[in-house]
Short mmCIF file of C-alpha atoms in Angstrom, two decimals:
data_model
loop_
_atom_site.label_atom_id
_atom_site.label_comp_id
_atom_site.label_asym_id
_atom_site.label_seq_id
_atom_site.Cartn_x
_atom_site.Cartn_y
_atom_site.Cartn_z
CA MET O 10 63.08 116.68 -14.37
CA PRO O 11 61.73 114.60 -11.43
CA VAL O 12 58.03 115.13 -10.68
CA PRO O 13 56.78 115.20 -7.04
CA LEU O 14 54.43 112.36 -6.11
CA LYS O 15 50.85 113.59 -5.68
CA GLN O 16 48.88 112.07 -2.77
CA TYR O 17 45.12 111.52 -2.73
CA ALA O 18 42.84 110.35 0.07
CA PRO O 19 40.82 107.21 -0.77
CA LEU O 20 37.40 108.71 -0.04
CA ASP O 21 38.14 111.69 -2.30
CA VAL O 22 38.77 109.29 -5.20
CA LEU O 23 35.90 106.93 -4.41
CA LEU O 24 33.39 109.77 -4.06
CA GLY O 25 34.74 111.78 -6.98
CA ARG O 26 35.37 114.85 -4.87
CA PRO O 27 36.80 117.98 -6.49
CA SER O 28 40.07 117.49 -4.61
CA ALA O 29 40.62 114.31 -6.66
CA ALA O 30 39.50 115.68 -10.03
CA ASN O 31 43.02 115.37 -11.46
CA PHE O 32 43.52 111.79 -10.28
CA PRO O 33 42.65 110.02 -13.58
CA GLN O 34 44.99 112.31 -15.53
CA HIS O 35 48.22 111.03 -13.94
CA PRO O 36 50.05 108.64 -16.30
CA ARG O 37 51.16 106.44 -13.38
CA ARG O 38 48.89 105.57 -10.45
CA PHE O 39 49.88 103.79 -7.23
CA LEU O 40 47.71 102.36 -4.45
CA ALA O 41 49.26 102.41 -0.96
CA GLN O 42 48.47 100.50 2.22
CA GLY O 43 50.37 100.37 5.45
CA ASP O 44 51.09 101.90 8.83
CA SER O 45 52.15 105.29 10.19
CA TRP O 46 55.31 105.39 8.06
CA PHE O 47 52.98 105.79 5.05
CA SER O 48 49.94 107.47 6.57
CA PHE O 49 48.92 111.09 6.14
CA GLY O 50 49.80 111.77 9.76
CA SER O 51 50.19 110.09 13.11
CA VAL O 52 49.64 111.88 16.41
CA ASN O 53 51.34 115.05 15.22
CA PRO O 54 51.50 115.08 11.40
CA LEU O 55 53.34 118.40 11.31
CA ALA O 56 56.17 116.89 13.36
CA THR O 57 56.33 113.51 11.62
CA GLY O 58 54.89 113.34 8.08
CA ASN O 59 55.30 110.14 6.07
CA MET O 60 57.53 108.47 3.48
CA MET O 61 55.41 109.78 0.59
CA ASP O 62 56.47 113.33 1.39
CA GLY O 63 59.05 114.47 -1.11
CA MET O 64 59.03 111.29 -3.22
CA THR O 65 59.70 112.10 -6.88
CA PHE O 66 59.57 110.09 -10.10
CA GLU O 67 60.63 110.56 -13.70
CA LYS O 68 57.01 110.13 -14.81
CA ASP O 69 54.05 112.09 -13.40
CA SER O 70 52.79 109.79 -10.62
CA CYS O 71 50.16 109.80 -7.90
CA VAL O 72 49.23 107.59 -4.97
CA VAL O 73 45.90 106.88 -3.29
CA ASN O 74 47.04 106.44 0.29
CA CYS O 75 44.96 104.08 2.47
CA ALA O 76 47.51 103.72 5.29
CA HIS O 77 46.64 104.12 8.98
CA PRO O 78 48.83 104.65 12.06
CA GLY O 79 49.13 101.46 14.08
CA ASP O 80 47.88 99.17 11.32
CA VAL O 81 49.03 95.53 11.30
CA LEU O 82 49.08 93.12 8.39
CA ASP O 83 46.02 91.04 9.28
CA HIS O 84 43.98 94.26 9.40
CA MET O 85 45.33 95.41 6.02
CA VAL O 86 44.04 92.25 4.32
CA ASP O 87 40.68 92.26 6.14
CA LYS O 88 38.04 93.67 3.76
CA ARG O 89 35.73 94.52 6.66
CA ARG O 90 38.39 96.53 8.49
CA GLU O 91 39.77 98.16 5.34
CA PRO O 92 36.74 98.65 3.05
CA LEU O 93 38.21 101.65 1.22
CA PHE O 94 41.38 99.80 0.27
CA ALA O 95 39.39 96.69 -0.70
CA ASN O 96 37.02 98.75 -2.85
CA LEU O 97 39.91 100.39 -4.69
CA LEU O 98 41.73 97.08 -5.25
CA ILE O 99 38.99 94.49 -5.79
CA GLY O 100 35.65 96.30 -5.45
CA ARG O 101 33.27 97.85 -7.95
CA GLN O 102 35.34 101.04 -8.02
CA ALA O 103 38.68 99.30 -8.48
CA TRP O 104 41.29 100.71 -10.83
CA ARG O 105 44.12 99.13 -12.71
CA TRP O 106 47.06 100.19 -10.55
CA ASP O 107 50.55 100.48 -11.95
CA ALA O 108 51.94 99.32 -8.60
CA ILE O 109 50.96 98.77 -4.97
CA LEU O 110 53.09 100.33 -2.25
CA LEU O 111 53.08 98.55 1.09
CA SER O 112 54.45 99.48 4.52
CA PRO O 113 54.13 96.14 6.34
CA GLY O 114 55.12 94.35 9.50
CA GLY O 115 56.55 97.10 11.69
CA ASN O 116 53.65 97.24 14.12
CA ASP O 117 53.35 93.45 14.08
CA LEU O 118 56.96 93.22 15.25
CA ILE O 119 56.63 95.99 17.85
CA ASP O 120 53.47 94.42 19.28
CA PHE O 121 55.27 91.08 19.47
CA ILE O 122 58.25 92.54 21.34
CA ARG O 123 55.86 94.20 23.77
CA VAL O 124 54.21 90.94 24.86
CA PRO O 125 54.72 90.92 28.66
CA GLN O 126 56.06 88.18 30.86
CA VAL O 127 52.71 87.91 32.68
CA ASP O 128 49.25 88.29 31.14
CA GLY O 129 46.31 90.33 32.44
CA ASN O 130 45.17 87.43 34.63
CA GLY O 131 48.53 87.17 36.35
CA GLN O 132 49.52 84.03 34.44
CA PRO O 133 52.99 83.59 32.92
CA VAL O 134 53.04 83.99 29.14
CA PRO O 135 54.73 80.94 27.59
CA ALA O 136 57.97 81.48 25.69
CA PHE O 137 56.44 80.48 22.34
CA LEU O 138 54.15 83.53 22.57
CA ARG O 139 56.90 86.03 23.47
CA ALA O 140 59.76 87.69 21.59
CA LEU O 141 61.95 87.96 24.68
CA LEU O 142 63.23 85.51 27.26
CA THR O 143 62.84 86.11 30.97
CA ALA O 144 65.88 86.42 33.23
CA ASP O 145 65.36 82.85 34.46
CA GLU O 146 65.12 81.46 30.93
CA ARG O 147 68.30 83.11 29.72
CA GLY O 148 70.22 82.51 32.94
CA GLY O 149 70.79 86.11 34.07
CA ALA O 150 72.24 88.88 31.89
CA PRO O 151 74.25 87.50 28.93
CA ASP O 152 76.37 89.91 26.90
CA ARG O 153 74.94 88.92 23.47
CA ALA O 154 71.72 90.34 22.02
CA ALA O 155 70.67 86.99 20.54
CA ALA O 156 70.62 85.43 24.01
CA TYR O 157 67.55 87.54 24.85
CA VAL O 158 65.46 86.28 21.91
CA SER O 159 62.84 83.59 22.39
CA GLU O 160 63.45 81.46 19.29
CA GLN O 161 60.20 79.59 19.97
CA GLY O 162 58.43 82.94 19.96
CA TRP O 163 60.15 84.03 16.75
CA ASP O 164 58.91 80.84 15.06
CA THR O 165 55.37 81.72 16.19
CA PHE O 166 55.76 85.24 14.80
CA VAL O 167 56.90 83.88 11.43
CA GLN O 168 54.02 81.40 11.31
CA HIS O 169 51.60 84.26 11.98
CA ILE O 170 52.94 86.92 9.64
CA VAL O 171 53.93 84.93 6.53
CA PRO O 172 50.34 83.90 5.72
CA GLN O 173 49.32 87.58 5.88
CA PHE O 174 51.77 88.41 3.08
CA HIS O 175 50.40 85.53 1.05
CA GLU O 176 46.87 86.81 1.64
CA PHE O 177 47.92 90.23 0.36
CA ILE O 178 49.18 88.60 -2.84
CA ALA O 179 45.92 86.64 -3.11
CA MET O 180 43.91 89.86 -2.84
CA ARG O 181 45.92 91.45 -5.61
CA ASP O 182 45.53 88.43 -7.87
CA THR O 183 41.89 87.53 -7.25
CA ALA O 184 39.55 87.42 -10.24
CA ALA O 185 37.84 90.61 -8.99
CA SER O 186 41.08 92.58 -9.23
CA GLN O 187 42.05 94.70 -12.21
CA SER O 188 45.62 94.74 -10.91
CA ARG O 189 46.55 91.07 -11.06
CA ASP O 190 50.32 90.66 -10.92
CA ALA O 191 50.89 94.40 -10.51
CA PRO O 192 54.23 94.94 -8.75
CA ILE O 193 54.15 95.33 -4.99
CA PHE O 194 56.91 97.43 -3.45
CA VAL O 195 57.67 97.27 0.28
CA HIS O 196 60.25 99.17 2.29
CA THR O 197 62.32 97.97 5.22
CA TYR O 198 62.29 99.58 8.67
CA ASP O 199 65.29 101.57 9.78
CA PHE O 200 66.99 100.93 13.09
CA ILE O 201 65.02 102.13 16.11
CA THR O 202 66.67 103.33 19.30
CA PRO O 203 64.62 102.25 22.35
CA ARG O 204 64.20 105.40 24.41
CA ASP O 205 61.67 107.23 26.56
CA ALA O 206 60.31 109.29 23.67
CA GLY O 207 56.59 108.93 23.01
CA ALA O 208 54.53 110.54 20.25
CA GLY O 209 52.22 112.40 22.64
CA PRO O 210 50.36 111.99 25.93
CA GLY O 211 49.65 108.30 26.43
CA VAL O 212 51.12 107.33 23.03
CA GLY O 213 54.37 105.44 23.47
CA PRO O 214 57.12 104.82 24.12
CA TRP O 215 56.85 101.28 22.81
CA LEU O 216 60.09 99.33 23.12
CA PHE O 217 61.65 101.24 26.02
CA PRO O 218 59.25 99.84 28.67
CA ALA O 219 59.39 96.32 27.22
CA LEU O 220 63.19 96.08 27.31
CA THR O 221 63.21 97.62 30.78
CA ASP O 222 60.64 95.11 32.02
CA TYR O 223 62.67 92.19 30.66
CA GLU O 224 65.83 93.59 32.30
CA VAL O 225 67.77 93.85 29.04
CA PRO O 226 71.00 95.80 29.69
CA GLN O 227 70.91 99.20 28.01
CA ALA O 228 74.16 98.42 26.20
CA LEU O 229 72.26 95.74 24.24
CA TRP O 230 69.14 97.76 23.35
CA LEU O 231 70.49 98.89 19.98
CA PRO O 232 71.97 95.51 18.99
CA LEU O 233 68.75 93.73 20.01
CA THR O 234 66.42 96.00 18.04
CA ARG O 235 68.79 95.82 15.06
CA LEU O 236 68.62 92.03 15.30
CA PHE O 237 64.82 91.97 15.27
CA LEU O 238 64.49 94.50 12.44
CA SER O 239 67.14 92.73 10.37
CA ARG O 240 65.26 89.47 10.86
CA LEU O 241 62.06 91.11 9.62
CA THR O 242 63.92 92.33 6.53
CA GLY O 243 65.36 88.87 5.94
CA LEU O 244 61.93 87.30 6.35
CA MET O 245 60.36 89.60 3.75
CA ARG O 246 63.19 88.89 1.32
CA SER O 247 62.98 85.14 1.80
CA MET O 248 59.33 84.68 0.82
CA ALA O 249 59.90 84.83 -2.97
CA LEU O 250 56.36 86.07 -3.64
CA PRO O 251 55.34 86.83 -7.25
CA ASN O 252 56.18 90.36 -8.38
CA PHE O 253 56.90 91.36 -4.76
CA HIS O 254 59.90 93.65 -4.35
CA VAL O 255 61.67 94.58 -1.11
CA ILE O 256 63.36 97.98 -1.39
CA ASP O 257 66.03 98.11 1.30
CA THR O 258 65.84 101.47 3.08
CA GLN O 259 67.44 100.14 6.27
CA GLY O 260 70.53 102.05 7.37
CA THR O 261 69.43 105.32 5.73
CA LEU O 262 68.79 107.27 8.93
CA VAL O 263 71.06 108.46 11.72
CA PRO O 264 69.84 106.61 14.83
CA ALA O 265 68.69 108.60 17.83
CA ASP O 266 71.03 108.63 20.79
CA LEU O 267 70.38 106.33 23.73
CA GLY O 268 68.80 108.30 26.56
CA SER O 269 67.57 111.12 24.32
CA GLN O 270 64.00 112.33 24.44
CA GLY O 271 61.89 113.90 21.72
CA ASP O 272 63.32 114.85 18.34
CA ASP O 273 66.87 113.58 17.86
CA HIS O 274 68.87 113.21 14.64
CA ASP O 275 66.42 111.76 12.07
CA TRP O 276 63.76 110.67 14.58
CA ALA O 277 60.73 112.53 15.95
CA ASN O 278 60.11 109.95 18.69
CA GLU O 279 61.05 106.37 19.49
CA ILE O 280 59.58 104.71 16.39
CA HIS O 281 58.72 107.52 13.94
CA PRO O 282 61.20 109.50 11.85
CA ASN O 283 60.94 113.29 11.72
CA PRO O 284 60.17 115.12 8.44
CA GLY O 285 63.83 115.14 7.42
CA GLY O 286 64.11 111.43 8.14
CA TYR O 287 61.06 110.64 6.03
CA LEU O 288 62.49 112.67 3.15
CA LYS O 289 65.64 110.53 3.24
CA LEU O 290 63.66 107.29 3.35
CA GLY O 291 61.27 108.41 0.62
CA ALA O 292 64.12 109.29 -1.71
CA VAL O 293 65.67 105.83 -1.36
CA PHE O 294 62.30 104.09 -1.70
CA ALA O 295 61.31 106.11 -4.78
CA ALA O 296 64.66 105.42 -6.46
CA GLY O 297 64.24 101.70 -5.86
CA ILE O 298 60.73 101.75 -7.31
CA GLU O 299 61.79 103.81 -10.31
CA ALA O 300 64.55 101.38 -11.13
CA LEU O 301 62.04 98.50 -11.37
CA MET O 302 59.10 100.26 -13.06
CA PRO O 303 58.66 100.16 -16.85
#
């Protein structure tokens, strides 16, 4: 019978708190790092949750969850910014982990799409630093999503993010690690609907204002975000990193409707699934992990 995944907070394990007393007894132990799709809660944890909720495995398994809302890859691999994760992976209190679960790249991509046309000093941002083309650069309002993408900017994004994945592998495989060559499992991001649906006062929306500012026709919002997210999936799959496995969860959720606000279908807000959505994603992710674990 499948066993629910047990979650532990990193400080509870590192400090040996009573809440983590059962941690060493689990036959299979995972270490997790990532963004709000993994974290214990974002702005409203009761309304959102995370992908760990409801995950089950054939073997009794637990996860020490170091994820944070809003985290980006270069922060995840920075030992000064993420001392708890670093200590558990390569520090004096490191364990031998059966696998590392990673929720990577979503915030990096969103931040990239949100780069404005003009910087804080009123200077135009060059195309190689932007995800989107201005109206002048694309020649008006084409009817294809790809015509709105700055290919120079995408190349810059790839050059920035690929080394972060390699650094993550290097952390896992350093001499200080007890988890050299442990499998790393990453999920893909399901298709976001740009809409005026934030996660709370002053928190979001994220893509809705960016696509509005760049004058992208609403009819292309879904195709354009699908294009970017599919490219991120393709990028992760193309890197051929050692013992690095991409579990495709894309296409699991029912997208929110254009123009909707708040909770809609499987989404709590513009970029975060609701509890039911996370349960769907977690089930697919867990099944993919189980199929590749010994």
